[in-house]
Amino acid sequence: FMADVVALRPKAVHIMAGTNDIGENTDPYDPVATTNNLQAMISMARLFGLKVLPDTVTPATSFPWRPSIGNPHDKIVALNNWLKSVATAQDCVYVDYWPALATPDGGLKPELGINGDAVHPNKDGYAQMQPILLAAVGKALAG
């Protein structure tokens, strides 16, 4: 984070993290470790005067590469609730992509996912996310 963000001296940082943790890409999911890592990034960014924009973990109801996890919806919602509460408490601008991306059951809208993987947004998904992020960046930089 120091080399990739702080050393570059941006005015703001958009923290988009959590999917790979919940998807157990390297280790079993440990919500405490994930929230500790996110809090460390937020704290470090704020220490160096950056505006912080944490966002929602994008919706998913499965991870095709790790079917043994089952439906991760509840874990994603719990992490998103934590992110939103931390953003509110620490004067960050929370970037909520959920309304634009989620189906009623908490999955990624099929037309917005890469090759139907139901996890990663495609070009149309990012097009839905762009105005949300730009509005949040504007709010953060104005505040």
PDB file of C-alpha atoms in Angstrom:
ATOM      1  CA  PHE A   1       0.000   0.000   0.000  1.00  0.00           C
ATOM      2  CA  MET A   2       2.868   2.386   0.732  1.00  0.00           C
ATOM      3  CA  ALA A   3       4.514   1.813  -2.657  1.00  0.00           C
ATOM      4  CA  ASP A   4       1.348   1.370  -4.696  1.00  0.00           C
ATOM      5  CA  VAL A   5      -0.687   4.206  -3.206  1.00  0.00           C
ATOM      6  CA  VAL A   6       0.858   6.480  -0.599  1.00  0.00           C
ATOM      7  CA  ALA A   7       4.183   6.995  -2.399  1.00  0.00           C
ATOM      8  CA  LEU A   8       2.331   8.155  -5.521  1.00  0.00           C
ATOM      9  CA  ARG A   9       0.678  10.960  -3.503  1.00  0.00           C
ATOM     10  CA  PRO A  10      -2.842  10.770  -4.920  1.00  0.00           C
ATOM     11  CA  LYS A  11      -5.585  12.954  -3.483  1.00  0.00           C
ATOM     12  CA  ALA A  12      -7.838   9.946  -2.958  1.00  0.00           C
ATOM     13  CA  VAL A  13      -7.792   6.164  -2.951  1.00  0.00           C
ATOM     14  CA  HIS A  14     -10.622   3.856  -4.002  1.00  0.00           C
ATOM     15  CA  ILE A  15     -10.341   0.637  -2.004  1.00  0.00           C
ATOM     16  CA  MET A  16     -11.945  -2.241  -3.851  1.00  0.00           C
ATOM     17  CA  ALA A  17     -11.156  -5.392  -1.908  1.00  0.00           C
ATOM     18  CA  GLY A  18     -12.649  -8.474  -0.320  1.00  0.00           C
ATOM     19  CA  THR A  19     -13.790 -10.692  -3.175  1.00  0.00           C
ATOM     20  CA  ASN A  20     -10.561 -12.686  -3.333  1.00  0.00           C
ATOM     21  CA  ASP A  21     -10.547 -13.114   0.447  1.00  0.00           C
ATOM     22  CA  ILE A  22     -14.128 -14.392   0.534  1.00  0.00           C
ATOM     23  CA  GLY A  23     -13.377 -16.511  -2.545  1.00  0.00           C
ATOM     24  CA  GLU A  24     -10.507 -18.105  -0.624  1.00  0.00           C
ATOM     25  CA  ASN A  25      -8.068 -17.513  -3.456  1.00  0.00           C
ATOM     26  CA  THR A  26      -5.031 -17.971  -1.199  1.00  0.00           C
ATOM     27  CA  ASP A  27      -6.230 -18.967   2.283  1.00  0.00           C
ATOM     28  CA  PRO A  28      -9.457 -19.878   4.081  1.00  0.00           C
ATOM     29  CA  TYR A  29     -11.566 -16.756   4.604  1.00  0.00           C
ATOM     30  CA  ASP A  30     -10.877 -15.038   7.901  1.00  0.00           C
ATOM     31  CA  PRO A  31     -13.227 -12.058   8.326  1.00  0.00           C
ATOM     32  CA  VAL A  32     -11.097 -10.596  11.125  1.00  0.00           C
ATOM     33  CA  ALA A  33      -7.938 -10.680   8.997  1.00  0.00           C
ATOM     34  CA  THR A  34      -9.792  -9.097   6.084  1.00  0.00           C
ATOM     35  CA  THR A  35     -11.291  -6.292   8.156  1.00  0.00           C
ATOM     36  CA  ASN A  36      -7.917  -5.715   9.872  1.00  0.00           C
ATOM     37  CA  ASN A  37      -6.223  -5.373   6.473  1.00  0.00           C
ATOM     38  CA  LEU A  38      -8.912  -3.018   5.194  1.00  0.00           C
ATOM     39  CA  GLN A  39      -8.738  -0.938   8.361  1.00  0.00           C
ATOM     40  CA  ALA A  40      -4.954  -0.725   8.035  1.00  0.00           C
ATOM     41  CA  MET A  41      -5.288   0.605   4.473  1.00  0.00           C
ATOM     42  CA  ILE A  42      -7.937   3.130   5.524  1.00  0.00           C
ATOM     43  CA  SER A  43      -5.887   4.277   8.521  1.00  0.00           C
ATOM     44  CA  MET A  44      -2.689   4.603   6.528  1.00  0.00           C
ATOM     45  CA  ALA A  45      -4.416   6.535   3.753  1.00  0.00           C
ATOM     46  CA  ARG A  46      -5.996   8.925   6.244  1.00  0.00           C
ATOM     47  CA  LEU A  47      -2.670   9.363   8.067  1.00  0.00           C
ATOM     48  CA  PHE A  48      -1.143  10.584   4.810  1.00  0.00           C
ATOM     49  CA  GLY A  49      -4.058  12.910   4.063  1.00  0.00           C
ATOM     50  CA  LEU A  50      -5.763  10.913   1.334  1.00  0.00           C
ATOM     51  CA  LYS A  51      -9.508  10.871   0.917  1.00  0.00           C
ATOM     52  CA  VAL A  52     -10.663   7.265   1.257  1.00  0.00           C
ATOM     53  CA  LEU A  53     -13.386   5.654  -0.836  1.00  0.00           C
ATOM     54  CA  PRO A  54     -14.055   2.070   0.284  1.00  0.00           C
ATOM     55  CA  ASP A  55     -16.643   0.280  -1.802  1.00  0.00           C
ATOM     56  CA  THR A  56     -18.958  -2.662  -1.717  1.00  0.00           C
ATOM     57  CA  VAL A  57     -17.702  -6.114  -2.460  1.00  0.00           C
ATOM     58  CA  THR A  58     -19.515  -6.827  -5.703  1.00  0.00           C
ATOM     59  CA  PRO A  59     -22.450  -9.210  -5.479  1.00  0.00           C
ATOM     60  CA  ALA A  60     -22.012 -12.936  -6.032  1.00  0.00           C
ATOM     61  CA  THR A  61     -23.904 -16.070  -5.135  1.00  0.00           C
ATOM     62  CA  SER A  62     -21.101 -18.458  -6.093  1.00  0.00           C
ATOM     63  CA  PHE A  63     -17.431 -18.602  -6.974  1.00  0.00           C
ATOM     64  CA  PRO A  64     -17.163 -20.966  -9.940  1.00  0.00           C
ATOM     65  CA  TRP A  65     -13.480 -21.667  -9.231  1.00  0.00           C
ATOM     66  CA  ARG A  66     -14.289 -22.699  -5.642  1.00  0.00           C
ATOM     67  CA  PRO A  67     -17.731 -24.351  -5.497  1.00  0.00           C
ATOM     68  CA  SER A  68     -16.971 -25.812  -2.071  1.00  0.00           C
ATOM     69  CA  ILE A  69     -17.525 -22.351  -0.550  1.00  0.00           C
ATOM     70  CA  GLY A  70     -21.204 -22.477  -1.408  1.00  0.00           C
ATOM     71  CA  ASN A  71     -23.196 -19.271  -1.582  1.00  0.00           C
ATOM     72  CA  PRO A  72     -21.001 -16.392  -0.307  1.00  0.00           C
ATOM     73  CA  HIS A  73     -23.876 -13.890  -0.177  1.00  0.00           C
ATOM     74  CA  ASP A  74     -24.048 -13.640   3.630  1.00  0.00           C
ATOM     75  CA  LYS A  75     -20.262 -13.160   3.932  1.00  0.00           C
ATOM     76  CA  ILE A  76     -20.335 -10.439   1.270  1.00  0.00           C
ATOM     77  CA  VAL A  77     -23.238  -8.639   2.927  1.00  0.00           C
ATOM     78  CA  ALA A  78     -21.523  -8.820   6.334  1.00  0.00           C
ATOM     79  CA  LEU A  79     -18.291  -7.358   4.927  1.00  0.00           C
ATOM     80  CA  ASN A  80     -20.223  -4.668   3.063  1.00  0.00           C
ATOM     81  CA  ASN A  81     -22.068  -3.718   6.251  1.00  0.00           C
ATOM     82  CA  TRP A  82     -18.737  -3.451   8.058  1.00  0.00           C
ATOM     83  CA  LEU A  83     -17.256  -1.332   5.253  1.00  0.00           C
ATOM     84  CA  LYS A  84     -20.245   1.003   5.278  1.00  0.00           C
ATOM     85  CA  SER A  85     -20.126   1.428   9.065  1.00  0.00           C
ATOM     86  CA  VAL A  86     -16.379   2.109   9.016  1.00  0.00           C
ATOM     87  CA  ALA A  87     -16.776   4.595   6.169  1.00  0.00           C
ATOM     88  CA  THR A  88     -19.458   6.442   8.112  1.00  0.00           C
ATOM     89  CA  ALA A  89     -17.518   6.418  11.389  1.00  0.00           C
ATOM     90  CA  GLN A  90     -14.228   7.491   9.804  1.00  0.00           C
ATOM     91  CA  ASP A  91     -15.519  10.168   7.429  1.00  0.00           C
ATOM     92  CA  CYS A  92     -14.859   8.207   4.251  1.00  0.00           C
ATOM     93  CA  VAL A  93     -17.082   8.219   1.177  1.00  0.00           C
ATOM     94  CA  TYR A  94     -18.650   4.778   0.799  1.00  0.00           C
ATOM     95  CA  VAL A  95     -19.058   3.716  -2.827  1.00  0.00           C
ATOM     96  CA  ASP A  96     -22.177   1.548  -3.078  1.00  0.00           C
ATOM     97  CA  TYR A  97     -22.288  -0.414  -6.327  1.00  0.00           C
ATOM     98  CA  TRP A  98     -24.806  -2.923  -4.999  1.00  0.00           C
ATOM     99  CA  PRO A  99     -28.018  -1.310  -6.344  1.00  0.00           C
ATOM    100  CA  ALA A 100     -26.554  -1.104  -9.855  1.00  0.00           C
ATOM    101  CA  LEU A 101     -25.075  -4.601  -9.949  1.00  0.00           C
ATOM    102  CA  ALA A 102     -27.118  -6.949  -7.754  1.00  0.00           C
ATOM    103  CA  THR A 103     -30.011  -9.211  -8.558  1.00  0.00           C
ATOM    104  CA  PRO A 104     -32.748  -9.564  -5.913  1.00  0.00           C
ATOM    105  CA  ASP A 105     -31.025 -12.718  -4.563  1.00  0.00           C
ATOM    106  CA  GLY A 106     -27.676 -10.918  -4.203  1.00  0.00           C
ATOM    107  CA  GLY A 107     -25.947 -12.190  -7.297  1.00  0.00           C
ATOM    108  CA  LEU A 108     -24.280 -10.196 -10.025  1.00  0.00           C
ATOM    109  CA  LYS A 109     -26.712  -9.365 -12.811  1.00  0.00           C
ATOM    110  CA  PRO A 110     -25.873 -11.938 -15.533  1.00  0.00           C
ATOM    111  CA  GLU A 111     -25.601  -9.345 -18.283  1.00  0.00           C
ATOM    112  CA  LEU A 112     -22.991  -7.464 -16.224  1.00  0.00           C
ATOM    113  CA  GLY A 113     -20.594 -10.365 -15.603  1.00  0.00           C
ATOM    114  CA  ILE A 114     -17.620 -11.543 -17.632  1.00  0.00           C
ATOM    115  CA  ASN A 115     -18.591 -14.623 -19.615  1.00  0.00           C
ATOM    116  CA  GLY A 116     -21.326 -15.343 -17.119  1.00  0.00           C
ATOM    117  CA  ASP A 117     -18.874 -16.027 -14.263  1.00  0.00           C
ATOM    118  CA  ALA A 118     -21.285 -14.172 -11.959  1.00  0.00           C
ATOM    119  CA  VAL A 119     -18.438 -12.525 -10.016  1.00  0.00           C
ATOM    120  CA  HIS A 120     -16.371 -10.168 -12.169  1.00  0.00           C
ATOM    121  CA  PRO A 121     -18.004  -7.199 -13.904  1.00  0.00           C
ATOM    122  CA  ASN A 122     -17.673  -6.937 -17.664  1.00  0.00           C
ATOM    123  CA  LYS A 123     -17.507  -3.742 -19.735  1.00  0.00           C
ATOM    124  CA  ASP A 124     -21.225  -3.108 -19.166  1.00  0.00           C
ATOM    125  CA  GLY A 125     -20.812  -3.737 -15.441  1.00  0.00           C
ATOM    126  CA  TYR A 126     -18.016  -1.209 -15.223  1.00  0.00           C
ATOM    127  CA  ALA A 127     -20.124   1.221 -17.237  1.00  0.00           C
ATOM    128  CA  GLN A 128     -22.769   0.914 -14.489  1.00  0.00           C
ATOM    129  CA  MET A 129     -20.112   1.463 -11.821  1.00  0.00           C
ATOM    130  CA  GLN A 130     -18.404   4.463 -13.428  1.00  0.00           C
ATOM    131  CA  PRO A 131     -20.951   7.205 -12.648  1.00  0.00           C
ATOM    132  CA  ILE A 132     -21.280   5.931  -9.076  1.00  0.00           C
ATOM    133  CA  LEU A 133     -17.522   6.116  -8.563  1.00  0.00           C
ATOM    134  CA  LEU A 134     -17.165   9.502 -10.266  1.00  0.00           C
ATOM    135  CA  ALA A 135     -19.886  10.969  -8.055  1.00  0.00           C
ATOM    136  CA  ALA A 136     -18.174   9.542  -4.961  1.00  0.00           C
ATOM    137  CA  VAL A 137     -14.773  10.913  -6.010  1.00  0.00           C
ATOM    138  CA  GLY A 138     -16.337  14.327  -6.589  1.00  0.00           C
ATOM    139  CA  LYS A 139     -17.928  14.215  -3.149  1.00  0.00           C
ATOM    140  CA  ALA A 140     -14.675  13.125  -1.485  1.00  0.00           C
ATOM    141  CA  LEU A 141     -12.574  15.787  -3.155  1.00  0.00           C
ATOM    142  CA  ALA A 142     -15.117  18.507  -2.419  1.00  0.00           C
ATOM    143  CA  GLY A 143     -15.278  17.614   1.273  1.00  0.00           C
TER     144      GLY A 143
END
